[in-house]
Short mmCIF file of C-alpha atoms in Angstrom, two decimals:
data_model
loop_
_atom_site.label_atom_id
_atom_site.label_comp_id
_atom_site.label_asym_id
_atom_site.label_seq_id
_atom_site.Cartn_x
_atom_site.Cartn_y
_atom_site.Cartn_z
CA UNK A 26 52.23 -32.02 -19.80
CA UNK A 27 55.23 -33.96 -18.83
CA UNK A 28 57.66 -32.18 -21.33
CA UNK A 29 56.04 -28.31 -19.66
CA UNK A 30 56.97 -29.78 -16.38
CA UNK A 31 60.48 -31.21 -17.19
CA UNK A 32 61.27 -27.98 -18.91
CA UNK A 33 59.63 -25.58 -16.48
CA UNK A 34 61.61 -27.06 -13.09
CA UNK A 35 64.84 -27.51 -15.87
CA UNK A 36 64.58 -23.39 -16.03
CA UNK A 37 63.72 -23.36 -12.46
CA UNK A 38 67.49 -25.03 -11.64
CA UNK A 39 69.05 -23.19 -14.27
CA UNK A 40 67.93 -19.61 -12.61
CA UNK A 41 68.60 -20.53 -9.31
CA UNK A 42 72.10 -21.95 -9.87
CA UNK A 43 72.52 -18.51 -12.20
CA UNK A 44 71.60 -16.51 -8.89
CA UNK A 45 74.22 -18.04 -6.65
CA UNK A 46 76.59 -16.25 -5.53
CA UNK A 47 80.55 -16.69 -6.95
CA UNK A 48 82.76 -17.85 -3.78
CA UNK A 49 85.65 -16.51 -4.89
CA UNK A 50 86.22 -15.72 -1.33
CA UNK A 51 86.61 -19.53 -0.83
CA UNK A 52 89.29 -20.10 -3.84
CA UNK A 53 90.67 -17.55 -2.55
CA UNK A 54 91.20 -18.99 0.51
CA UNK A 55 92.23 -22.71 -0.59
CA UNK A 56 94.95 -20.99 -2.54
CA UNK A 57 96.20 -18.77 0.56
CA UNK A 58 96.24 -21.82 2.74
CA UNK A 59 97.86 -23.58 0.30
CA UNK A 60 100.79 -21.13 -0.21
CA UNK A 61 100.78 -21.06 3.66
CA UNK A 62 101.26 -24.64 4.22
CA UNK A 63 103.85 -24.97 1.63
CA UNK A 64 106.17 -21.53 3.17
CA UNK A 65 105.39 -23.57 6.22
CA UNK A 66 107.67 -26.37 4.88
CA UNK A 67 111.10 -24.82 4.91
CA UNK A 68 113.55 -25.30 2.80
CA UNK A 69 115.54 -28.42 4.14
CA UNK A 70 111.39 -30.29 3.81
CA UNK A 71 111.23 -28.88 0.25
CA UNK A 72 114.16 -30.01 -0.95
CA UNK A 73 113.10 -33.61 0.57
CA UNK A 74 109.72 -33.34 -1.22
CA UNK A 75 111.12 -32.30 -4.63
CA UNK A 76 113.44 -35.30 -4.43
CA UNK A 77 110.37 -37.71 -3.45
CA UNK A 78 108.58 -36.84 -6.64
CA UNK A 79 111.92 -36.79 -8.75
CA UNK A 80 112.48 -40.40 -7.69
CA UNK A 81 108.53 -41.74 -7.81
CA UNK A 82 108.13 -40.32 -11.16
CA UNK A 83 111.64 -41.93 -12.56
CA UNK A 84 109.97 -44.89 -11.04
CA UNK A 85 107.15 -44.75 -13.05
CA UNK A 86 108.20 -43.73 -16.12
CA UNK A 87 110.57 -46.07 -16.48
CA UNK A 88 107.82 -48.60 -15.99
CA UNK A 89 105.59 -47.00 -18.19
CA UNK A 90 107.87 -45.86 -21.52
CA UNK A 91 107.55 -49.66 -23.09
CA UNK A 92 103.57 -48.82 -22.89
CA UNK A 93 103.63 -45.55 -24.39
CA UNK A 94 105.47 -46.71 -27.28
CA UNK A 95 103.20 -49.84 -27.62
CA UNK A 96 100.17 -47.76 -27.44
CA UNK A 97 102.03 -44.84 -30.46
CA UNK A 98 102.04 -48.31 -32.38
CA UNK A 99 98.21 -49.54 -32.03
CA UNK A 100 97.33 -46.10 -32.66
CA UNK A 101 99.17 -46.32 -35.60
CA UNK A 102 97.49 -49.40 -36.54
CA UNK A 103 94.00 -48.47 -35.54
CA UNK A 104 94.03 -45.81 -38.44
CA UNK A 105 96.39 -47.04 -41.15
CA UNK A 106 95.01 -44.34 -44.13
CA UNK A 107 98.79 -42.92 -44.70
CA UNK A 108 100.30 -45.86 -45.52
CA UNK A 109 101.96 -46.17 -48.87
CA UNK A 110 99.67 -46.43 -51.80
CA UNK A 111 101.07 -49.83 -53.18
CA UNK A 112 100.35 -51.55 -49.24
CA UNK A 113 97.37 -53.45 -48.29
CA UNK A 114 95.83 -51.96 -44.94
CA UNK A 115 94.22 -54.17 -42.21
CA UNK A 116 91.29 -52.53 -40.49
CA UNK A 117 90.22 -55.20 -38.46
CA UNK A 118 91.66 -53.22 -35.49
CA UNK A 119 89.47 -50.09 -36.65
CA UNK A 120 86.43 -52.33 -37.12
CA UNK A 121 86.43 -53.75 -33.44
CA UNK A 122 87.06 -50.69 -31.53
CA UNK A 123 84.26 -48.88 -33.47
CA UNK A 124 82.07 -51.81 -33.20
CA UNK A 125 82.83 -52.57 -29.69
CA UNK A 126 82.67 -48.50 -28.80
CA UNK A 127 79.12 -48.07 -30.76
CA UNK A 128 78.09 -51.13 -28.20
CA UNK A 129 79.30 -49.62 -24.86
CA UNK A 130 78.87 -45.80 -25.51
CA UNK A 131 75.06 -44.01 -24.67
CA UNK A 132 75.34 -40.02 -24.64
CA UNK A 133 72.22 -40.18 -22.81
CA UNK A 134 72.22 -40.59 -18.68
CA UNK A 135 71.11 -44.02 -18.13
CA UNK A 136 70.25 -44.18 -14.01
CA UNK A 137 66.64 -42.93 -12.80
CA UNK A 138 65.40 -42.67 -9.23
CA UNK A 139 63.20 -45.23 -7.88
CA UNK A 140 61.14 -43.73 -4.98
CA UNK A 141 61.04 -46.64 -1.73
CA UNK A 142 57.60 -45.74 -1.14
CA UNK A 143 54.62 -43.64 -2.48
CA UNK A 144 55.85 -40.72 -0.48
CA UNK A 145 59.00 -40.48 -1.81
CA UNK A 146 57.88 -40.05 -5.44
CA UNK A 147 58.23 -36.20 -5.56
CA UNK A 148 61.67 -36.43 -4.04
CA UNK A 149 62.74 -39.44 -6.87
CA UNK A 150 61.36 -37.24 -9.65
CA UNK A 151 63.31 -33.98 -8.55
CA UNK A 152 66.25 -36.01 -7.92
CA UNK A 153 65.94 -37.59 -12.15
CA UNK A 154 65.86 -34.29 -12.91
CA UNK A 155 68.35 -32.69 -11.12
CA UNK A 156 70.72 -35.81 -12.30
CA UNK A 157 69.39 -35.35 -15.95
CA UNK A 158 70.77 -31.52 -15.56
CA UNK A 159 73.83 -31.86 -13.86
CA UNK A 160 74.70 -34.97 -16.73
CA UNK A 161 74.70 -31.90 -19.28
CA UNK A 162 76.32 -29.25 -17.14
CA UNK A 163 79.18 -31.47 -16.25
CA UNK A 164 79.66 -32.20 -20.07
CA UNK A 165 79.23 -35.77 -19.49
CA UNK A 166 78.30 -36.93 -22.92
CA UNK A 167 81.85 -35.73 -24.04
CA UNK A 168 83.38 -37.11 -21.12
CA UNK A 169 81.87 -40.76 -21.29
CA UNK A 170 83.07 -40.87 -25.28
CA UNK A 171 86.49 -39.98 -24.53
CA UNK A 172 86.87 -42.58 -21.65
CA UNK A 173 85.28 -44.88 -23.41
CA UNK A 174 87.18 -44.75 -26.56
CA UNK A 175 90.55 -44.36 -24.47
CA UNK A 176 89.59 -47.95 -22.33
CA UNK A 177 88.97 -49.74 -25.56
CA UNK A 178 92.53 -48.68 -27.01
CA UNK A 179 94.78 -48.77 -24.00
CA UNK A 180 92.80 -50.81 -21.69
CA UNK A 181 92.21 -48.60 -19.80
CA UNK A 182 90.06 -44.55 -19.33
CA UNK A 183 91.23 -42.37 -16.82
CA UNK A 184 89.23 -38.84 -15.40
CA UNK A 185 90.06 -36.53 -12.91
CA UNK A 186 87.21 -35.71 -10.71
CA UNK A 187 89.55 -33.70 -8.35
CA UNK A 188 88.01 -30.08 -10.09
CA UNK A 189 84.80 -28.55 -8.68
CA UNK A 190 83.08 -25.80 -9.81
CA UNK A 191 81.91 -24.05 -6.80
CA UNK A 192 79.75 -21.00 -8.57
CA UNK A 193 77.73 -23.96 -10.10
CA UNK A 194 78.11 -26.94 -7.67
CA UNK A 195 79.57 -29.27 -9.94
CA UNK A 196 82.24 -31.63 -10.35
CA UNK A 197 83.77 -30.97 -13.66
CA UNK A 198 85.48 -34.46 -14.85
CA UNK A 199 88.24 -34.07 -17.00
CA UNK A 200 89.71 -37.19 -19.17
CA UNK A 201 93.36 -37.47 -18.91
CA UNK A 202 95.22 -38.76 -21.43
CA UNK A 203 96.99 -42.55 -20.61
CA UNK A 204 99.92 -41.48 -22.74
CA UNK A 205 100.66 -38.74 -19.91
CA UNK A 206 99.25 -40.46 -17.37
CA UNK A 207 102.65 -41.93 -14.77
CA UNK A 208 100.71 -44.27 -11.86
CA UNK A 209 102.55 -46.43 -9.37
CA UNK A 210 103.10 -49.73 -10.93
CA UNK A 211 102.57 -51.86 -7.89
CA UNK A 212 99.05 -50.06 -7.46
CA UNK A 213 96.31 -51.92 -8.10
CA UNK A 214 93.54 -49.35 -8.39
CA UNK A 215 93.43 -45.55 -8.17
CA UNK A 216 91.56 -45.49 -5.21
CA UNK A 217 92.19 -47.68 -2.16
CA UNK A 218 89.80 -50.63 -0.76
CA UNK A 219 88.39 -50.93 2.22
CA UNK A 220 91.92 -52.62 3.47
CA UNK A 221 93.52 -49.98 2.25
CA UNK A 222 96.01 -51.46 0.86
CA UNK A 223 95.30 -51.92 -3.12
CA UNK A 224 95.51 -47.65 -4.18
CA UNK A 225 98.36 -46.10 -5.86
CA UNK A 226 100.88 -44.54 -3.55
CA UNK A 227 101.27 -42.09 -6.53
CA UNK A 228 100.47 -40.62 -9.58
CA UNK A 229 100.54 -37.78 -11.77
CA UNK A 230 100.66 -36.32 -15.18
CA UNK A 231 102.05 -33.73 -17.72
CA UNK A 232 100.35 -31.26 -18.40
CA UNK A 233 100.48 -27.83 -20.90
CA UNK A 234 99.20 -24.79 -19.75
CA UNK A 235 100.18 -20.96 -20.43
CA UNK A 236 100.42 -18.51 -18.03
CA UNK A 237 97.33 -16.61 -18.35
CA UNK A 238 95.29 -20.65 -18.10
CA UNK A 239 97.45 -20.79 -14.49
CA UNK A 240 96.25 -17.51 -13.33
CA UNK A 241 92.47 -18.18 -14.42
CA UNK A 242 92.66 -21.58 -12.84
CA UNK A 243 92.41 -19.93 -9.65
CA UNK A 244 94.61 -22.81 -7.43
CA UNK A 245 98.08 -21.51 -8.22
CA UNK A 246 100.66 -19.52 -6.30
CA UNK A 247 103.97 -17.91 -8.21
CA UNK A 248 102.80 -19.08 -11.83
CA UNK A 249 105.11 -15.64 -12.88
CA UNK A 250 108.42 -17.77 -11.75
CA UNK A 251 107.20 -20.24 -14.48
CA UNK A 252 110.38 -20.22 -16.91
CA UNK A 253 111.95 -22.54 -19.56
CA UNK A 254 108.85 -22.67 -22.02
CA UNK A 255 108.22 -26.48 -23.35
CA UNK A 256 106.06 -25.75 -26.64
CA UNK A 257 108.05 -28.73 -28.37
CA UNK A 258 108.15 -30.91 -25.25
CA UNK A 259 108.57 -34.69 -26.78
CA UNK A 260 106.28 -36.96 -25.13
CA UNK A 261 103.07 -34.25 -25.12
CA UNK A 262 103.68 -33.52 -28.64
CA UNK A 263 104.17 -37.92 -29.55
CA UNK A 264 101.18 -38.35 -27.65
CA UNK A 265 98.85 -35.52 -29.19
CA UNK A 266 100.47 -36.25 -32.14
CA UNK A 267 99.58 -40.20 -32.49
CA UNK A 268 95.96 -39.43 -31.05
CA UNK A 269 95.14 -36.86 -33.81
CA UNK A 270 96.28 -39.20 -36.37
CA UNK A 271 94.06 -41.88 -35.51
CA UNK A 272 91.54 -39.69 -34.90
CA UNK A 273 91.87 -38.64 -38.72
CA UNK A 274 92.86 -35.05 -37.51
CA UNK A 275 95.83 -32.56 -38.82
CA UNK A 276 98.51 -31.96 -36.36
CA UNK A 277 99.68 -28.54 -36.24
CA UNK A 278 102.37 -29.42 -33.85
CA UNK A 279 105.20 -28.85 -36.69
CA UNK A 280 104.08 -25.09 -37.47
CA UNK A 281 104.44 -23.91 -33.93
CA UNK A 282 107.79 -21.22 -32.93
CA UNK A 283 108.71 -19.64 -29.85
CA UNK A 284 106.95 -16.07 -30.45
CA UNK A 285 103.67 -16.97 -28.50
CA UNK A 286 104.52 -14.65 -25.26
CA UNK A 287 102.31 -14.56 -22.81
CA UNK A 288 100.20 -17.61 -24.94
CA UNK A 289 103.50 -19.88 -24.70
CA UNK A 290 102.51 -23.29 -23.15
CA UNK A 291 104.40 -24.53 -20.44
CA UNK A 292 104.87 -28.21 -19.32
CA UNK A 293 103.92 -28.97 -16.04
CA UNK A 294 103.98 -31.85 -13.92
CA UNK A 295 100.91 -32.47 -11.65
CA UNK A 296 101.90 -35.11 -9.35
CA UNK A 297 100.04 -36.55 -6.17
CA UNK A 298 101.45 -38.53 -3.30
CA UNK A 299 101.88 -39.02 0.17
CA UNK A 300 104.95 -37.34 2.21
CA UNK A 301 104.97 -37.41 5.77
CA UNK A 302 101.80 -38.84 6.46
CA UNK A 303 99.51 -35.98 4.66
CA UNK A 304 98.86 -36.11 1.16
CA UNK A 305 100.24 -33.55 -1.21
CA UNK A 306 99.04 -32.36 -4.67
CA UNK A 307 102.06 -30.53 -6.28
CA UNK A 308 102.32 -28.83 -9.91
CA UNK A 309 106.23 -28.82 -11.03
#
C-alpha cells in the first residue's frame, strides 16, 4: 500500500510539473536586462572590466598551472594500463581511490523528513517525497559520482548550482571540471562566511560550447560575433584528454578538423567577480 501511494503522488508531481507553464517570458527578460545593463556600461567601463578579468585570471592561472600538471600526472598514475609491456605497474593509487570512492559514494538520497509533531506528519511525508523526486530530476546520482570521484583525485569536487530550470523548478547542478576550474588563490572557500571575509573574490572556467548550445542556452546576447573557433584549444583538450584515460576511455580528440560549421566548439571563458561594487558574471 505504501509503494501505490509513493507511486501514485510520484505521478501526481510529475503531471503537475508537466502542466506548468514554460516562462520563457522570464529568460527572456533576464537576457534583455542583461544586454541592457551591459550597453549601459560604455565603452571607457568595458574596456576597464575586460582588463579586470584579463589580470584576475593571469593571476590565477599562474597559480594554478603547477596543479594542473600535478593532477595530468596522478591521473596518469591512477590508471597505468599503457605502460610498456616489460614495466611493472603500481595500482595502489587505483586501489585507494576505488576503495575509498565505493565507501563515500550512495546513488540513493540519504536525508528524510522528521515531522516536529504528530501534525506535521503529512507535511514530512510530502516533503520525502518531493525530495526523493527532485534527487532524480536534478540527475543527482550522476552528479554526486562525479564530485565524489573528482574530491578523491584532486582534493577537491566542484558544481555549479548557478543554472535553474524554471519550466521544472529545479536547480540543475553541473560538475565542473578542477582542471578548468581558475579560483582566487587567497580564497578560502567559494562562498563567503558570515564575516565575509573567507569567499573567493573570483573565479571562473573554460568552457566549449558551439553556437547553436549558446543560442539554446537561452542567457546569451551576440553569440553570432563568436569568432576564432578553439576545437584544438590545449588545456581543454590535456584535461579531457588525461580524464578519459584514467577513466579507461578512447579519446577522439586527435581525429577532430576544422569542417564542423555551425557544430564547431568554441572556447569560452565564464568568469565571475566583483567590479564596482556589483557582481558580474561574464562569458569571454
Amino acid at each position: 500500500m505504501e509503494v501505490n501511494t509513493f507511486n501514485m503522488n510520484m505521478n501526481m508531481m510529475q503531471e503537475q510539473q508537466d502542466k506548468m507553464p514554460e516562462v520563457k517570458l522570464k529568460e527572456a527578460d533576464v537576457v534583455k536586462n542583461s544586454r541592457e545593463e551591459y550597453d549601459r556600461l560604455g565603452e571607457d567601463r568595458k574596456k576597464r572590466l575586460l582588463r579586470q578579468i584579463q589580470a584576475e585570471y593571469k593571476y590565477c592561472y599562474d597559480f594554478l598551472q603547477p596543479k594542473f600538471v600535478k593532477f595530468g600526472r596522478n591521473l596518469s598514475l591512477y590508471n597505468n594500463q599503457k605502460r610498456e609491456d616489460d614495466k611493472v605497474g603500481d595500482p595502489i593509487m587505483f586501489i585507494g581511490h576505488s576503495t575509498l570512492l565505493a565507501s563515500l559514494y550512495d546513488d540513493r538520497i540519504s536525508v528524510t523528513w522528521k515531522p516536529n509533531e504528530k501534525g506535521d506528519i503529512p507535511t514530512a511525508n510530502s516533503l520525502s517525497i518531493a525530495s526523493e523526486y527532485d534527487y532524480g530530476a536534478m540527475n543527482k546520482p550522476l552528479v554526486d559520482y562525479y564530485q565524489t570521484w573528482d574530491a578523491l583525485m584532486f582534493g577537491y569536487g566542484v558544481v555549479d548550482l548557478s543554472n535553474f530550470n524554471r519550466k521544472k523548478m529545479l536547480s540543475q547542478p553541473r560538475v565542473v571540471d578542477p582542471m578548468t576550474f581558475l579560483y582566487d588563490p587567497k580564497g578560502v572557500d567559494i562562498d563567503p562566511d558570515e564575516s565575509g571575509i573567507t569567499g573567493m573574490r573570483f573565479l571562473g572556467e573554460k568552457l566549449q560550447m558551439t553556437k547553436w548550445e549558446m543560442k539554446m542556452n537561452g542567457n546569451f546576447f551576440d553569440w553570432e560575433k563568436v569568432k576564432n573557433p578553439k576545437s584544438h584549444a590545449q588545456e581543454m583538450q590535456y584535461a579531457r584528454q588525461e580524464r578519459q584515460k584514467a577513466q579507461g576511455l578512447a579519446s577522439s580528440d586527435n581525429l577532430m578538423n576544422e569542417d564542423y560549421f555551425d557544430n564547431e566548439y568554441y572556447e569560452l571563458l565564464q568568469w565571475k567577480t566583483v567590479f564596482e561594487g556589483e557582481r558580474v558574471l561574464a562569458v569571454l
